Coordinates of C-alpha atoms in Angstrom, one line a residue:
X15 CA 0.0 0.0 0.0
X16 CA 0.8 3.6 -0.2
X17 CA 3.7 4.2 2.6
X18 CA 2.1 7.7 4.0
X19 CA -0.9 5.6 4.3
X20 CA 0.2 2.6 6.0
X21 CA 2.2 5.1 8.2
X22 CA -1.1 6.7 9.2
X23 CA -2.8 3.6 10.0
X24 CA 0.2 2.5 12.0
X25 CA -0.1 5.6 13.9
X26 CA -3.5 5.3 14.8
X27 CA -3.2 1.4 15.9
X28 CA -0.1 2.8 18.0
X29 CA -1.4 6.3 19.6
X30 CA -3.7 4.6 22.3
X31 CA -1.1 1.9 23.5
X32 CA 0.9 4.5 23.8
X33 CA -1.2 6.5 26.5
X34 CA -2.3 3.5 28.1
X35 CA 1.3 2.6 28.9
X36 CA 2.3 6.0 29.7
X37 CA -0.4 7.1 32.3
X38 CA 0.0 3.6 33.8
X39 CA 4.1 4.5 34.0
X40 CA 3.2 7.4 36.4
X41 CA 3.5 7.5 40.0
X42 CA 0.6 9.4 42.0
X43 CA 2.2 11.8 42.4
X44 CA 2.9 12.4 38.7
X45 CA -0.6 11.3 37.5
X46 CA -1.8 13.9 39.5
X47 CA 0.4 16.8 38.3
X48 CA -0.1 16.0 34.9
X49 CA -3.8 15.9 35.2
X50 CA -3.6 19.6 37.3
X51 CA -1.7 20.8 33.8
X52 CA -3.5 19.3 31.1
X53 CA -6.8 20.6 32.3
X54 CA -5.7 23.8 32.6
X55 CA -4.4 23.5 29.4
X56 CA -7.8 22.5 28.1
X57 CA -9.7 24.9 30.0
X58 CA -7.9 27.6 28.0
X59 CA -8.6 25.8 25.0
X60 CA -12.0 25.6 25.7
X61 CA -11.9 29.4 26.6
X62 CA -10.3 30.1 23.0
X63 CA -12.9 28.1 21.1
X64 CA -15.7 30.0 22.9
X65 CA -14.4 32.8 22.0
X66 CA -14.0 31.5 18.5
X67 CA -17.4 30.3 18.7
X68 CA -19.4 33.6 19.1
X69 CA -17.0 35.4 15.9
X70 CA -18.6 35.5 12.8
X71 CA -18.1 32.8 10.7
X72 CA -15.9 33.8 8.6
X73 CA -13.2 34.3 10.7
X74 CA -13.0 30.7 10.1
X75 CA -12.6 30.6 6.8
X76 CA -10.7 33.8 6.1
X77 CA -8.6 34.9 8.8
X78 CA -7.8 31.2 10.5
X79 CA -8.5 29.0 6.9
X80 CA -9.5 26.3 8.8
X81 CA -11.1 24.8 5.1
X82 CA -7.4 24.7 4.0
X83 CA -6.4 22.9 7.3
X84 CA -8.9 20.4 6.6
X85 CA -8.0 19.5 3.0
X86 CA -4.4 19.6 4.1
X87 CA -4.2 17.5 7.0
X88 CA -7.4 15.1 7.2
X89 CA -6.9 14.4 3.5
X90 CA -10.7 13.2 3.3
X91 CA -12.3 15.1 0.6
X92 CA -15.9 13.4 1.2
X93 CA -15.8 15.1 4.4
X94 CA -15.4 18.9 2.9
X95 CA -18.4 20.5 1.3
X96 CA -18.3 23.7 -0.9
X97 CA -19.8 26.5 0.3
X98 CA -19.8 30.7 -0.3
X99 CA -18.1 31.0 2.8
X100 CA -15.2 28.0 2.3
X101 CA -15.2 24.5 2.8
X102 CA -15.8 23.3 5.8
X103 CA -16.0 19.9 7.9
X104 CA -19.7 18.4 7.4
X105 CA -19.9 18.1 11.6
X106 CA -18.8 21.5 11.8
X107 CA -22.5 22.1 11.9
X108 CA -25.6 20.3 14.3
X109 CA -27.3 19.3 11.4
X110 CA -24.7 17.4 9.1
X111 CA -23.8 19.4 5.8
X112 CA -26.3 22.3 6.6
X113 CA -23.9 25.7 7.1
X114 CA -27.8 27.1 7.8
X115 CA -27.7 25.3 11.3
X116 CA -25.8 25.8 14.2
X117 CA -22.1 25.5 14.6
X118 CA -20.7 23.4 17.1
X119 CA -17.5 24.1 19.1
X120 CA -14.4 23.3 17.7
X121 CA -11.6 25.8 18.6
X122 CA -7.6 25.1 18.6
X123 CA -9.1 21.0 19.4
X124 CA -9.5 21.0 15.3
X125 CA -12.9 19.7 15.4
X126 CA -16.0 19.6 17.4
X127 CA -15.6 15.6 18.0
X128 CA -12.2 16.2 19.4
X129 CA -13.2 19.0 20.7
X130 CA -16.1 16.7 23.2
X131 CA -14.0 14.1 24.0
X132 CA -10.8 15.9 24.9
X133 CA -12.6 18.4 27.2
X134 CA -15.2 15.8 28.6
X135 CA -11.5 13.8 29.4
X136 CA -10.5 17.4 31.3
X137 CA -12.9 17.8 32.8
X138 CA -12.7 14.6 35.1
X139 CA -8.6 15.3 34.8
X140 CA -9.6 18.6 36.9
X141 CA -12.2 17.0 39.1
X142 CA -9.7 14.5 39.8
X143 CA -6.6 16.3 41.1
X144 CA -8.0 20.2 41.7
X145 CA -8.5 20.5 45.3
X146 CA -9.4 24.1 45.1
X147 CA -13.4 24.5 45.0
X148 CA -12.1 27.9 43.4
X149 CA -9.7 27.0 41.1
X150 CA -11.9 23.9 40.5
X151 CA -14.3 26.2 38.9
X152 CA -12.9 28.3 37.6
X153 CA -11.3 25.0 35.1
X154 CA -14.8 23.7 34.8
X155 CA -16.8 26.8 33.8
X156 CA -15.0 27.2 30.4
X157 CA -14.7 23.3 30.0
X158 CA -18.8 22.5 30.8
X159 CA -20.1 25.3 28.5
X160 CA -17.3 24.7 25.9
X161 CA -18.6 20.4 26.0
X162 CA -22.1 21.8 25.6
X163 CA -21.4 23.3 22.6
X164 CA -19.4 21.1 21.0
X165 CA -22.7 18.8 20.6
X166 CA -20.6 15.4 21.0
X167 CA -23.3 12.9 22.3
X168 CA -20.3 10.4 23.6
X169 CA -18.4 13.4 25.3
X170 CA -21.7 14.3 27.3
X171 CA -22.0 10.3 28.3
X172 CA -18.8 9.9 29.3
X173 CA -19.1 12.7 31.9
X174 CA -22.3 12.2 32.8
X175 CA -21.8 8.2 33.6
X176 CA -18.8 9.1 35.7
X177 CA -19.7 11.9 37.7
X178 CA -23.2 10.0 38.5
X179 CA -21.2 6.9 39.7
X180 CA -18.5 8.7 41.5
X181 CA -21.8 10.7 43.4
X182 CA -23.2 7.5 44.3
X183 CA -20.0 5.7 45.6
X184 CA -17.3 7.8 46.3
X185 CA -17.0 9.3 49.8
X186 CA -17.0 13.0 48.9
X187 CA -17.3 16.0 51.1
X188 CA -20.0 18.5 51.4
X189 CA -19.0 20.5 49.3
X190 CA -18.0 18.1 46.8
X191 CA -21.4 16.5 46.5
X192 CA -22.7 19.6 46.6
X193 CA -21.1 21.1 43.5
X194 CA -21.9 17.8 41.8
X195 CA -25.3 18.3 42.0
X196 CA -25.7 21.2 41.4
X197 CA -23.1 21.0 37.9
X198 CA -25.8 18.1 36.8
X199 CA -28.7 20.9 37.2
X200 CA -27.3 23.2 35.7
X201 CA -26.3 21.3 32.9
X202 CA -30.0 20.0 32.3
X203 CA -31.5 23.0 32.6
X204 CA -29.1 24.2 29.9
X205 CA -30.3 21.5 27.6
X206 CA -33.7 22.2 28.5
X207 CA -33.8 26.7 28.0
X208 CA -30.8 26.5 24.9
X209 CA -33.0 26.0 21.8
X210 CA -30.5 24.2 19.3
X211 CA -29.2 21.8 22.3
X212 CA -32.9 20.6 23.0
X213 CA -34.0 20.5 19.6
X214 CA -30.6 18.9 19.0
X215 CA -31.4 16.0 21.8
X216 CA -35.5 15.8 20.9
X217 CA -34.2 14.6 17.5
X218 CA -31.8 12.3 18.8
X219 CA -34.6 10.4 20.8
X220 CA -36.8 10.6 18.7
X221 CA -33.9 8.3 16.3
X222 CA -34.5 11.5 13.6
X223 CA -31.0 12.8 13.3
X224 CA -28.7 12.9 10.2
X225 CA -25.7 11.7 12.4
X226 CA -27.7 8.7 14.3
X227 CA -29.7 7.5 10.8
X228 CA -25.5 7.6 9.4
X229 CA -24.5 5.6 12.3
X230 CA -27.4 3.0 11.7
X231 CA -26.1 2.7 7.9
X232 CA -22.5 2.1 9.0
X233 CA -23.2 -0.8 11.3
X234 CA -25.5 -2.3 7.9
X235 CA -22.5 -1.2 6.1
X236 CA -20.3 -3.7 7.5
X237 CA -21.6 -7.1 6.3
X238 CA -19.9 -5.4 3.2
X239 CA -16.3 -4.5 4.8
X240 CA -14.1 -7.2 2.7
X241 CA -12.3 -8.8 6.1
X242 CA -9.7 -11.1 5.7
X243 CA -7.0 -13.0 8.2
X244 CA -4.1 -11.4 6.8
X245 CA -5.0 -8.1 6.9
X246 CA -5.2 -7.4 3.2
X247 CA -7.5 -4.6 3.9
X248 CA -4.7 -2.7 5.5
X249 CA -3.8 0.2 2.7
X250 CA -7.4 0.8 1.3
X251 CA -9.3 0.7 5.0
X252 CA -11.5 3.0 5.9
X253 CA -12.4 5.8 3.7
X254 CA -9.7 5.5 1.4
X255 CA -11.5 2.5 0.2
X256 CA -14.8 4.0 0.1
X257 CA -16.3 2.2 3.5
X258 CA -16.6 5.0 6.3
X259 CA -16.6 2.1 9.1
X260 CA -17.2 4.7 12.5
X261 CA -16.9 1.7 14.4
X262 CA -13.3 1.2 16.4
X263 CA -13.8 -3.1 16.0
X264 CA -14.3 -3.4 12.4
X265 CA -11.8 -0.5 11.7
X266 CA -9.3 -2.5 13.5
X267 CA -10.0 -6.1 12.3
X268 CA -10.0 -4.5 8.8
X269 CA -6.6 -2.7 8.7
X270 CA -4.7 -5.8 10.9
X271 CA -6.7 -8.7 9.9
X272 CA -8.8 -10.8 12.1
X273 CA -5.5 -12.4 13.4
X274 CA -3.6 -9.3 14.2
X275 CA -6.7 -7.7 15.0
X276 CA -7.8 -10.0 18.4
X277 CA -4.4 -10.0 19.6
X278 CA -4.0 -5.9 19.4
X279 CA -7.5 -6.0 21.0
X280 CA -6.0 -8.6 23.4
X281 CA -2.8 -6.7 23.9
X282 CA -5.3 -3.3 24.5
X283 CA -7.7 -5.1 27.0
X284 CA -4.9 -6.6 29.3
X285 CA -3.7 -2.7 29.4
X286 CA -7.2 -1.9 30.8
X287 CA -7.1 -5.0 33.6
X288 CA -4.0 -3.7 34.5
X289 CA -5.0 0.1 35.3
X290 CA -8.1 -0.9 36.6
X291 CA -6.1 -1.5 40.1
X292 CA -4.7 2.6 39.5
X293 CA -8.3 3.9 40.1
X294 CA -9.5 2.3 43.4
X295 CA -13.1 2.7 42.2
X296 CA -14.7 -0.2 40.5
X297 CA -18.2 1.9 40.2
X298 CA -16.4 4.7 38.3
X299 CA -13.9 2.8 36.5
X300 CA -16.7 0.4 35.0
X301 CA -18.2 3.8 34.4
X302 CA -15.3 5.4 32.6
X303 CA -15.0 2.1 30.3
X304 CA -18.3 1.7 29.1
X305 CA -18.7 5.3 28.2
X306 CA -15.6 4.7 26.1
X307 CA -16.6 1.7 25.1
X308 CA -20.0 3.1 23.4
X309 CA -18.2 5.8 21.8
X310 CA -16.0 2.7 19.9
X311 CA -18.8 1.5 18.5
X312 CA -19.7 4.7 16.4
X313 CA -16.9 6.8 16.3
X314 CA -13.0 6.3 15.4
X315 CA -11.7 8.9 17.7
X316 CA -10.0 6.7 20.2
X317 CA -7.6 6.4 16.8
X318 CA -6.7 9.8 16.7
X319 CA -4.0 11.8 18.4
X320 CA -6.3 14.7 19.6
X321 CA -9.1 13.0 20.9
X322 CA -8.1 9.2 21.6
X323 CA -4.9 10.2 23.4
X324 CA -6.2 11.9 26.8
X325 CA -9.3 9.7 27.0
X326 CA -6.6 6.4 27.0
X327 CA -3.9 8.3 29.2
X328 CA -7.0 9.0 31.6
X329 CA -7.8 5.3 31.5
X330 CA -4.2 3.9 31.9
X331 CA -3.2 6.6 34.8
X332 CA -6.9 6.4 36.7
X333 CA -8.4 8.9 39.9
X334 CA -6.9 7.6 42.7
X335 CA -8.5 10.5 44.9
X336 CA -12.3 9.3 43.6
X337 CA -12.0 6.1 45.7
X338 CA -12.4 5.4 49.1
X339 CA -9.3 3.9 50.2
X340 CA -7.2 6.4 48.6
X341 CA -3.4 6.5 49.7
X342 CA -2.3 10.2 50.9
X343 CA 0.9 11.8 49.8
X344 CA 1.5 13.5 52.8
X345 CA 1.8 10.2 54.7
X346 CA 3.7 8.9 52.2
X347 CA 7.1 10.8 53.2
X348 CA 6.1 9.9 57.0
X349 CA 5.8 6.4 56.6
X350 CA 8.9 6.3 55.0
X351 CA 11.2 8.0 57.3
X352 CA 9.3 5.5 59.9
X353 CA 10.5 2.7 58.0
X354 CA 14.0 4.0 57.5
X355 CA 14.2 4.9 61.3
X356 CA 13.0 1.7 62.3
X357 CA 15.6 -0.1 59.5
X358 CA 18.6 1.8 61.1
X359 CA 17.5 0.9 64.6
X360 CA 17.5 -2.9 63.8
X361 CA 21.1 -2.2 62.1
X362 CA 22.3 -0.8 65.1
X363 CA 21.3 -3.4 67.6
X364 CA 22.1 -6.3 64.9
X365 CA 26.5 -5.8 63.7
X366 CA 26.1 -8.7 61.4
X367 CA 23.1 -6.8 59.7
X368 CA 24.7 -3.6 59.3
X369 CA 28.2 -4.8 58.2
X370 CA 26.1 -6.9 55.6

């Protein structure tokens, strides 16, 4: 197959391994400093792309060009439609190829899908490590609005199934509890009051929406995806090939091969077992999973460097702090001079020991 191709593929395949094994290399510690600086590195992305969000249009188009950063780097023409204004991204807008509806959220995230999942993914990063209530807001005001608007249905799940489990099992303080429920009623009564997010979620129950009838056609689409053991589908998978798969499984099995493609998904699920011990939480870890595993069955984002890599690096490093049982670093240091103390002591009384 093409080399830039295959390279891209490989990329993709390699990008969540990647984060699982890195967040589950972290101490505490270091988890916890790196979720304290990536979501305040999303909050002010989701600041920018607010701000982006209420300019006109063509600011878009003409002052940032993001048509020309679509046909340059995502290389899927199907995906670009002409228009007056420039071409643009089909789900930059609610209603799929309609530059008449409204625009979801996008911002410096490139696009409004990884636009939902990476902020959805900072906004438990923040809830995890900010001990602030002040600072703690002041990350998640930017981050709720900015996941509103980015009208990512998976995004909205995964935040919604974890903060619900981690308010029914997690001991939490007052205020804690507090701020959670109130962040879920505010965030209804936003869906409720803003017109295009309740019409937006009346036509997804109602099974009416461009974007869930196209997710209905993939999964009929893929008694026609040419599998094979050896993975022949590798260079013309996906698009390239003309089948638009959304679906993480047959994506996978398609590029690999069935054989290559049950032992990555092996390889990928032992990952998972393995952090599942770094969140002490079994309620908000089975949470966390099977939000993310929804979102692999229509949408390819956990492939993607933008989106899949902080929702995997989330999963590999886990919330320590959400569980009950959670170790302390302040008696971490303690406990260790203890044990050195105590080790000396037994040296001193002991000469064989110490000379040892």
């Amino acid at each position: 197959g093409d080399p830039q191709t295959v390279l891209r593929v490989a990329r993709g395949l390699v990008l969540p391994i990647l984060a699982l094994v890195t967040g589950l290399a972290l101490s505490l510690t270091e988890r916890r400093q790196a979720f304290a600086a990536s979501a305040g590195v999303i909050a002010v992305g989701a600041a920018m792309a607010l701000l982006e969000w209420v300019l006109p249009i063509e600011f878009l188009t003409q002052t940032l060009q993001v048509g020309e950063y679509w046909r340059a780097v995502k290389e899927v023409p199907q995906f670009l439609i002409p228009h007056p204004i420039g071409a643009l991204p089909g789900n930059t807008f609610v209603d799929a190829w309609n530059p008449e509806s409204t625009r979801r959220l996008a911002g410096p995230f490139g696009d409004a899908l990884s636009a939902g999942y990476t902020i959805a993914a900072g906004i438990l990063m923040a809830i995890g490590s900010v001990r602030s209530p002040w600072r703690l807001a002041v990350l998640l005001l930017p981050m709720a609005a900015g996941l509103l608007l980015t009208f990512t249905r998976s995004g909205w799940i995964i935040v919604a199934l974890v903060l619900a489990s981690l308010a029914l099992t997690a001991p939490l303080s007052r205020w804690q509890r507090g701020a959670l429920l109130a962040g879920g009623a505010a965030a209804g009564v936003a869906m409720l009051l803003v017109g295009p997010v309740h019409d937006y979620i009346m036509r997804i129950v109602s099974g009416g929406h461009s974007s869930t009838l196209a997710h209905l056609e993939y999964l009929d689409d893929l008694n026609e995806i040419p599998f094979s053991l050896d993975g022949s589908g590798f260079a013309n998978a996906g698009a390239l090939a003309g089948f638009s798969t959304e679906n993480i499984f047959a994506t996978t099995l398609l590029q690999l091969g069935i054989g290559l493609g049950l032992l990555y998904w092996v390889a990928t699920a032992a990952l998972i077992i393995r952090a599942r011990t770094r969140w002490q939480n079994l309620a908000v870890w089975s949470a966390y999973l099977l939000a993310i595993a929804v979102s692999w069955m229509v949408s390819e984002q956990w492939l993607t460097f933008n989106a899949g890599w902080p929702m995997a690096f989330l999963l590999g490093a886990g919330v320590v702090c959400w569980g009950p049982g959670s170790p302390r670093e302040s008696v971490r240091p303690n406990a260790q001079s203890v044990d050195l103390t105590a080790s000396a002591a037994r040296s001193a009384s002991n000469p064989d020991t110490a000379e040892s």
